[in-house]
């Protein structure tokens, strides 16, 4: 294909997206579109998979059967979300093996929030409330993104995500209405998860490199800073209901902007964690790779069993004929 | 190359009376496991009463490049639609 022909195809492609048409796997797409989508969808899938680890830690220590059932269901959902997203990503011509390999070797990123430790039971509530709350704000616009398989996966993810946030808030509310020690535990969880949650929306708009292109492809409908503001505005009144304090002395209502002003995010910390130096980066990947390697014999045995069955069926049909 | 679990397409009937609809895909070693995985991945909240799985390699798909010859001929056959035919207003319900 000549350069001119490609340019022509690209113009037709961009026009289709501008008209809100969806792009499906076998449609022609620019290489950059394919690569950007593989990067974003796989990061998203990896985040779901790694996101199970900090919570898995608490399943056996949930304080009641009710909480345990909810946490198990949430973690199972996250495995499911990872699988929807890996499948969507595979439609772009990358194999599942390659995707896992990129996660396991550290070549691919996942959401930095999961590199923080879950120290107390209250962290399960705080993750549901704040981390899933932030994720919902990030994810809802993706239900309308231009790539069909990603948009369809996101519709399913968003439908299921709402329970994650509600169970987290309920669990924190219970602690906040409990003994002073329980309320203190909830406050401590908020203190530790607040800032990392704000970082989930990514660098500020002037530092964000992909925003313009992503907006055009509808991978993004609002900028990082707009989404972060939406999260703060939505979360402050929720903290008031819980009766615990957001750890930001600069947080105050700005009547003129009709938004909350909030303090400076520690971007050094953000970049440190992104670059692999967060409190749990090494542990998360070690646990993930360990689980994958320990499962190898199960995967092999399942394949061997399937081959054996197929062979058996062939022999049977031969005997029958 | 190491052999990997094949890809399967999952179709779910959400309730009797409706058709099976494509829900997504998954990887599984064989058909039985594909069914079990489909149940866990796609019907955790009563989304279905029946599941079909078919190995993706068995699906033949049309190519968007051929969309012209496949689908455009239908565009100039408006006479296949009821509204093409002009009938008197007195004639109700036809």
Coordinates of C-alpha atoms in Angstrom, one line a residue:
Chain A
X1 CA 0.0 0.0 0.0
X2 CA 1.4 3.4 -0.9
X3 CA 1.6 6.2 1.6
X4 CA -1.2 8.0 0.0
X5 CA -3.5 5.0 0.1
X6 CA -2.8 4.6 3.8
X7 CA -3.4 8.3 4.5
X8 CA -6.7 7.9 2.7
X9 CA -7.7 4.8 4.7
X10 CA -6.8 6.7 7.9
X11 CA -9.0 9.6 7.0
X12 CA -11.9 7.3 6.3
X13 CA -11.2 5.5 9.6
X14 CA -11.1 8.7 11.7
X15 CA -14.3 9.9 10.0
X16 CA -16.0 6.6 11.0
X17 CA -15.1 7.1 14.7
X18 CA -16.1 10.8 14.5
X19 CA -19.6 9.5 13.3
X20 CA -19.7 7.3 16.4
X21 CA -19.3 4.1 14.3
X22 CA -17.7 1.2 16.1
X23 CA -14.5 -0.5 14.9
X24 CA -14.6 -4.3 14.9
X25 CA -11.7 -6.7 14.9
X26 CA -11.5 -7.5 11.2
X27 CA -11.9 -3.9 10.1
X28 CA -8.8 -2.1 8.8
X29 CA -7.2 0.1 11.5
X30 CA -4.1 2.2 11.7
X31 CA -1.2 0.4 13.4
X32 CA -1.1 3.1 16.1
X33 CA -4.7 2.5 16.9
X34 CA -4.0 -1.3 17.3
X35 CA -0.9 -0.7 19.4
X36 CA -2.6 1.9 21.7
X37 CA -5.6 -0.4 22.2
X38 CA -3.4 -3.4 23.0
X39 CA -1.5 -1.3 25.5
X40 CA -4.6 0.1 27.2
X41 CA -6.8 -3.0 27.2
X42 CA -3.9 -5.2 28.4
X43 CA -3.0 -2.8 31.2
X44 CA -6.6 -2.8 32.2
X45 CA -6.7 -6.6 32.2
X46 CA -3.5 -6.9 34.1
X47 CA -4.9 -4.5 36.7
X48 CA -7.9 -6.7 37.3
X49 CA -5.7 -9.8 37.7
X50 CA -3.1 -8.1 40.0
X51 CA -6.0 -6.4 41.8
X52 CA -7.1 -9.7 43.2
X53 CA -3.9 -10.1 45.1
X54 CA -4.2 -7.4 47.8
X55 CA -7.8 -8.6 48.5
X56 CA -7.1 -12.3 48.3
X57 CA -5.0 -11.7 51.3
X58 CA -8.1 -11.0 53.4
X59 CA -10.6 -13.7 52.2
X60 CA -9.7 -16.1 54.9
X61 CA -9.7 -13.4 57.6
X62 CA -13.0 -11.7 56.7
X63 CA -14.9 -11.0 60.0
X64 CA -18.1 -12.7 59.1
X65 CA -19.6 -15.1 56.5
X66 CA -21.5 -12.2 54.9
X67 CA -18.3 -10.2 54.4
X68 CA -16.4 -13.3 53.2
X69 CA -19.0 -14.2 50.6
X70 CA -19.0 -10.6 49.3
X71 CA -15.2 -10.4 49.1
X72 CA -15.0 -13.8 47.4
X73 CA -17.6 -12.7 44.9
X74 CA -15.8 -9.4 44.3
X75 CA -12.5 -11.1 43.7
X76 CA -14.1 -13.6 41.4
X77 CA -15.6 -10.7 39.4
X78 CA -12.1 -9.3 39.0
X79 CA -10.9 -12.5 37.6
X80 CA -13.9 -12.4 35.2
X81 CA -13.1 -8.8 34.2
X82 CA -9.5 -9.7 33.5
X83 CA -10.8 -12.6 31.3
X84 CA -13.3 -10.4 29.4
X85 CA -10.5 -7.9 28.8
X86 CA -7.8 -10.4 27.7
X87 CA -10.3 -11.8 25.2
X88 CA -11.0 -8.3 23.9
X89 CA -7.3 -7.7 23.6
X90 CA -6.7 -10.9 21.8
X91 CA -9.0 -9.8 19.0
X92 CA -6.3 -7.2 18.1
X93 CA -3.9 -10.0 17.1
X94 CA -1.8 -10.5 20.2
X95 CA -1.8 -13.9 21.9
X96 CA -2.8 -14.6 25.5
X97 CA 0.7 -16.0 26.1
X98 CA 2.3 -12.8 25.0
X99 CA 0.0 -10.8 27.2
X100 CA 0.8 -12.9 30.3
X101 CA 4.5 -12.7 29.4
X102 CA 4.4 -8.9 29.3
X103 CA 2.8 -8.8 32.7
X104 CA 5.2 -11.4 34.2
X105 CA 8.4 -9.8 32.9
X106 CA 7.3 -6.3 33.9
X107 CA 7.1 -5.1 30.3
X108 CA 3.5 -4.2 30.8
X109 CA 2.1 -1.9 33.5
X110 CA -0.9 -2.3 35.7
X111 CA -2.6 0.2 38.0
X112 CA -0.2 1.4 40.5
X113 CA -2.7 1.4 43.3
X114 CA -2.3 -2.4 43.7
X115 CA 1.3 -1.9 44.8
X116 CA 0.2 -0.6 48.1
X117 CA -0.2 -3.1 51.0
X118 CA -3.6 -4.1 52.6
X119 CA -2.7 -3.8 56.3
X120 CA -6.1 -4.1 58.1
X121 CA -9.6 -5.3 57.4
X122 CA -10.7 -1.7 56.9
X123 CA -8.6 -1.6 53.8
X124 CA -11.1 -4.0 52.1
X125 CA -13.8 -1.4 52.7
X126 CA -11.5 1.5 51.6
X127 CA -10.6 -0.3 48.4
X128 CA -14.2 -0.9 47.5
X129 CA -15.2 2.6 48.3
X130 CA -12.3 4.6 46.9
X131 CA -10.4 2.3 44.4
X132 CA -13.5 0.9 42.8
X133 CA -15.1 4.3 43.0
X134 CA -12.3 5.8 41.1
X135 CA -12.3 2.9 38.7
X136 CA -16.0 3.3 37.9
X137 CA -15.4 7.0 37.1
X138 CA -12.5 6.0 34.8
X139 CA -14.5 3.1 33.2
X140 CA -18.0 4.3 32.6
X141 CA -17.0 6.5 29.6
X142 CA -15.3 3.4 28.1
X143 CA -18.7 1.7 27.6
X144 CA -18.9 4.0 24.5
X145 CA -15.4 3.7 23.3
X146 CA -14.7 3.2 19.6
X147 CA -13.4 -0.4 19.7
X148 CA -16.4 -2.7 19.8
X149 CA -14.9 -5.6 21.8
X150 CA -13.5 -3.3 24.4
X151 CA -16.8 -1.3 24.7
X152 CA -18.8 -4.5 25.1
X153 CA -16.4 -5.8 27.8
X154 CA -16.7 -2.5 29.6
X155 CA -20.5 -2.7 29.6
X156 CA -20.3 -6.0 31.5
X157 CA -17.5 -4.7 33.8
X158 CA -19.4 -1.6 34.8
X159 CA -22.6 -3.5 35.5
X160 CA -20.7 -5.6 38.0
X161 CA -18.5 -2.9 39.5
X162 CA -21.3 -1.1 41.3
X163 CA -21.7 -3.9 43.8
X164 CA -17.9 -3.6 44.5
X165 CA -18.2 0.0 45.6
X166 CA -21.4 -0.5 47.6
X167 CA -20.1 -3.5 49.6
X168 CA -17.0 -1.5 50.4
X169 CA -18.9 1.5 51.7
X170 CA -21.3 -0.6 53.7
X171 CA -18.4 -2.4 55.3
X172 CA -16.6 0.9 56.2
X173 CA -19.9 2.3 57.5
X174 CA -20.2 -0.6 59.9
X175 CA -16.7 0.1 61.2
X176 CA -17.4 3.8 61.6
X177 CA -20.5 3.1 63.6
X178 CA -18.6 0.5 65.8
X179 CA -16.2 0.9 68.6
X180 CA -13.7 3.8 68.7
X181 CA -11.0 1.4 67.7
X182 CA -13.0 0.2 64.7
X183 CA -13.6 3.8 63.6
X184 CA -9.9 4.6 64.1
X185 CA -9.1 1.6 61.8
X186 CA -11.4 3.1 59.1
X187 CA -9.8 6.5 59.4
X188 CA -6.4 4.9 59.1
X189 CA -7.4 3.1 55.9
X190 CA -8.8 6.4 54.5
X191 CA -5.5 8.1 55.4
X192 CA -3.5 5.6 53.5
X193 CA -5.7 5.1 50.4
X194 CA -6.8 8.6 49.7
X195 CA -3.8 10.0 47.9
X196 CA -3.0 6.8 46.0
X197 CA -6.7 6.8 44.8
X198 CA -6.3 10.4 43.5
X199 CA -3.2 9.2 41.6
X200 CA -5.3 6.5 39.9
X201 CA -6.5 9.2 37.4
X202 CA -2.9 9.5 36.1
X203 CA -0.6 12.5 35.6
X204 CA -2.0 16.0 35.4
X205 CA -3.3 17.1 32.0
X206 CA -0.2 19.1 31.1
X207 CA 2.0 16.0 31.8
X208 CA -0.3 13.5 30.1
X209 CA 1.1 12.4 26.8
X210 CA -1.7 10.3 25.3
X211 CA -4.7 12.5 26.0
X212 CA -5.3 14.2 22.7
X213 CA -5.1 11.0 20.6
X214 CA -7.1 9.1 23.1
X215 CA -9.9 11.7 23.1
X216 CA -10.1 11.4 19.3
X217 CA -10.4 7.6 19.5
X218 CA -12.9 7.9 22.4
X219 CA -10.6 5.9 24.6
X220 CA -11.0 9.0 26.8
X221 CA -14.0 11.3 27.1
X222 CA -12.7 13.5 29.9
X223 CA -9.2 14.5 30.9
X224 CA -7.4 13.1 33.9
X225 CA -7.9 16.3 35.9
X226 CA -11.6 16.5 35.1
X227 CA -12.1 12.9 36.2
X228 CA -10.0 13.5 39.4
X229 CA -12.1 16.5 40.2
X230 CA -15.3 14.5 39.7
X231 CA -14.0 11.8 42.1
X232 CA -13.1 14.4 44.8
X233 CA -16.5 16.1 44.5
X234 CA -18.3 12.8 44.7
X235 CA -16.3 11.4 47.6
X236 CA -16.1 14.3 50.1
X237 CA -19.8 14.1 51.0
X238 CA -19.5 10.3 51.3
X239 CA -16.7 10.7 53.8
X240 CA -19.0 13.0 55.8
X241 CA -21.6 10.3 56.0
X242 CA -19.0 7.9 57.3
X243 CA -17.8 10.6 59.8
X244 CA -14.1 10.2 58.9
X245 CA -11.8 12.9 57.7
X246 CA -10.1 13.1 54.3
X247 CA -6.4 13.6 55.0
X248 CA -5.9 16.9 53.1
X249 CA -5.7 20.2 55.0
X250 CA -6.2 22.1 51.7
X251 CA -9.5 20.5 50.9
X252 CA -12.3 23.0 50.8
X253 CA -15.4 23.9 48.8
X254 CA -14.8 26.6 46.2
X255 CA -18.1 28.3 45.8
X256 CA -16.9 30.1 42.7
X257 CA -15.8 27.0 40.8
X258 CA -18.5 24.9 42.4
X259 CA -15.9 22.2 43.0
X260 CA -13.7 21.2 45.9
X261 CA -10.2 22.5 45.9
X262 CA -7.6 20.0 47.0
X263 CA -4.0 19.8 47.9
X264 CA -1.0 19.0 45.8
X265 CA -0.5 15.3 44.9
X266 CA 2.9 13.8 45.7
X267 CA 3.9 13.1 42.1
X268 CA 7.4 11.9 43.1
X269 CA 5.7 9.1 44.9
X270 CA 3.5 8.4 41.9
X271 CA 6.4 8.1 39.5
X272 CA 8.4 6.0 42.0
X273 CA 5.6 3.5 42.2
X274 CA 5.0 3.5 38.4
X275 CA 8.7 2.8 37.9
X276 CA 8.6 -0.3 40.2
X277 CA 9.6 1.1 43.5
X278 CA 6.3 1.1 45.4
X279 CA 5.9 -0.8 48.6
X280 CA 4.6 -4.1 47.0
X281 CA 5.6 -4.0 43.3
X282 CA 8.1 -6.9 43.6
X283 CA 5.8 -8.9 45.8
X284 CA 2.8 -8.6 43.5
X285 CA 4.7 -9.8 40.4
X286 CA 6.4 -12.6 42.4
X287 CA 3.0 -13.8 43.7
X288 CA 1.5 -13.6 40.2
X289 CA 4.3 -15.4 38.5
X290 CA 4.4 -18.0 41.3
X291 CA 0.7 -18.7 40.9
X292 CA 1.2 -19.0 37.1
X293 CA 4.1 -21.4 37.5
X294 CA 2.5 -23.5 40.1
X295 CA -0.5 -23.9 37.8
X296 CA 1.5 -25.1 34.9
X297 CA 1.0 -28.8 35.6
X298 CA -2.8 -28.2 35.8
X299 CA -2.8 -26.5 32.4
X300 CA -0.6 -29.3 30.9
X301 CA -2.7 -32.1 32.4
X302 CA -5.9 -30.5 31.1
X303 CA -4.5 -30.4 27.6
X304 CA -3.1 -34.0 27.8
X305 CA -6.5 -35.2 29.0
X306 CA -8.3 -33.4 26.1
X307 CA -5.8 -35.0 23.6
X308 CA -6.3 -38.4 25.1
X309 CA -10.1 -38.1 25.0
X310 CA -9.9 -37.0 21.3
X311 CA -7.7 -40.0 20.5
X312 CA -10.1 -42.3 22.3
X313 CA -13.1 -41.0 20.3
X314 CA -11.2 -41.5 17.1
X315 CA -10.3 -45.1 18.0
X316 CA -13.9 -45.8 19.0
X317 CA -15.3 -44.4 15.7
X318 CA -12.8 -46.5 13.8
X319 CA -13.8 -49.7 15.7
X320 CA -17.5 -48.8 15.0
X321 CA -16.9 -48.4 11.3
Chain B
X1 CA 6.1 -23.8 20.5
X2 CA 4.3 -24.8 23.7
X3 CA 0.7 -25.8 23.1
X4 CA -1.8 -23.5 24.7
X5 CA -5.5 -23.9 25.5
X6 CA -7.6 -23.1 22.4
X7 CA -10.0 -20.1 22.2
X8 CA -13.8 -20.7 22.4
X9 CA -16.7 -18.5 21.6
X10 CA -19.5 -18.4 24.1
X11 CA -23.2 -18.0 23.3
X12 CA -25.8 -17.7 26.0
X13 CA -29.6 -17.9 26.0
X14 CA -30.7 -15.4 28.6
X15 CA -34.2 -16.9 29.0
X16 CA -36.3 -19.4 27.2
X17 CA -38.0 -17.9 24.2
X18 CA -34.9 -15.9 23.3
X19 CA -32.0 -16.9 21.0
X20 CA -28.5 -17.6 22.1
X21 CA -26.4 -14.5 21.8
X22 CA -22.7 -14.1 21.5
X23 CA -21.4 -13.2 25.0
X24 CA -17.6 -13.3 24.5
X25 CA -14.8 -15.7 24.4
X26 CA -12.5 -17.7 26.7
X27 CA -9.7 -20.2 26.7
X28 CA -10.2 -23.8 27.8
X29 CA -8.6 -27.2 27.2
X30 CA -11.7 -28.9 25.9
X31 CA -15.4 -28.4 25.3
X32 CA -16.5 -29.6 28.8
X33 CA -14.1 -27.2 30.4
X34 CA -15.2 -24.4 28.1
X35 CA -18.8 -24.9 29.2
X36 CA -17.8 -24.9 32.9
X37 CA -15.6 -21.8 32.4
X38 CA -18.4 -20.0 30.4
X39 CA -20.7 -20.6 33.3
X40 CA -18.2 -19.0 35.8
X41 CA -17.2 -16.2 33.5
X42 CA -20.4 -15.2 31.8
X43 CA -23.3 -16.3 34.0
X44 CA -22.4 -15.3 37.6
X45 CA -25.6 -13.3 38.0
X46 CA -28.3 -15.4 36.4
X47 CA -27.6 -14.1 32.9
X48 CA -28.4 -17.4 31.3
X49 CA -30.4 -20.6 31.1
X50 CA -28.4 -22.3 28.4
X51 CA -24.9 -22.0 27.0
X52 CA -23.3 -23.0 23.7
X53 CA -19.5 -23.1 23.2
X54 CA -17.8 -23.5 19.9
X55 CA -14.1 -23.5 19.2
X56 CA -13.3 -20.2 17.6
X57 CA -11.3 -21.8 14.7
X58 CA -14.6 -23.5 13.6
X59 CA -16.2 -20.2 12.9
X60 CA -16.0 -18.8 9.3
X61 CA -16.4 -15.1 9.3
X62 CA -17.0 -12.8 6.4
X63 CA -14.3 -10.2 5.6
X64 CA -15.2 -6.5 5.9
X65 CA -13.2 -6.0 2.7
X66 CA -16.0 -7.9 0.9
X67 CA -18.8 -5.9 2.5
X68 CA -19.5 -4.2 -0.8
X69 CA -20.3 -7.3 -2.8
X70 CA -22.0 -9.0 0.1
X71 CA -24.3 -6.3 1.4
X72 CA -24.6 -3.5 -1.0
X73 CA -26.9 -5.3 -3.5
X74 CA -29.6 -5.2 -0.9
X75 CA -29.5 -1.4 -0.9
X76 CA -31.3 -0.9 -4.3
X77 CA -34.0 -3.5 -3.6
X78 CA -36.4 -1.2 -1.7
X79 CA -39.3 -3.2 -3.3
X80 CA -38.5 -5.8 -0.7
X81 CA -40.0 -3.5 2.0
X82 CA -43.7 -3.1 2.6
X83 CA -43.5 0.7 2.5
X84 CA -42.4 0.6 -1.2
X85 CA -46.0 -0.1 -2.2
X86 CA -48.4 2.9 -2.4
X87 CA -51.9 1.9 -1.2
X88 CA -55.0 4.0 -0.7
X89 CA -55.5 5.5 2.8
X90 CA -58.9 3.8 3.1
X91 CA -57.2 0.5 3.2
X92 CA -56.3 0.2 6.9
X93 CA -54.2 -2.5 8.5
X94 CA -52.3 -4.1 5.6

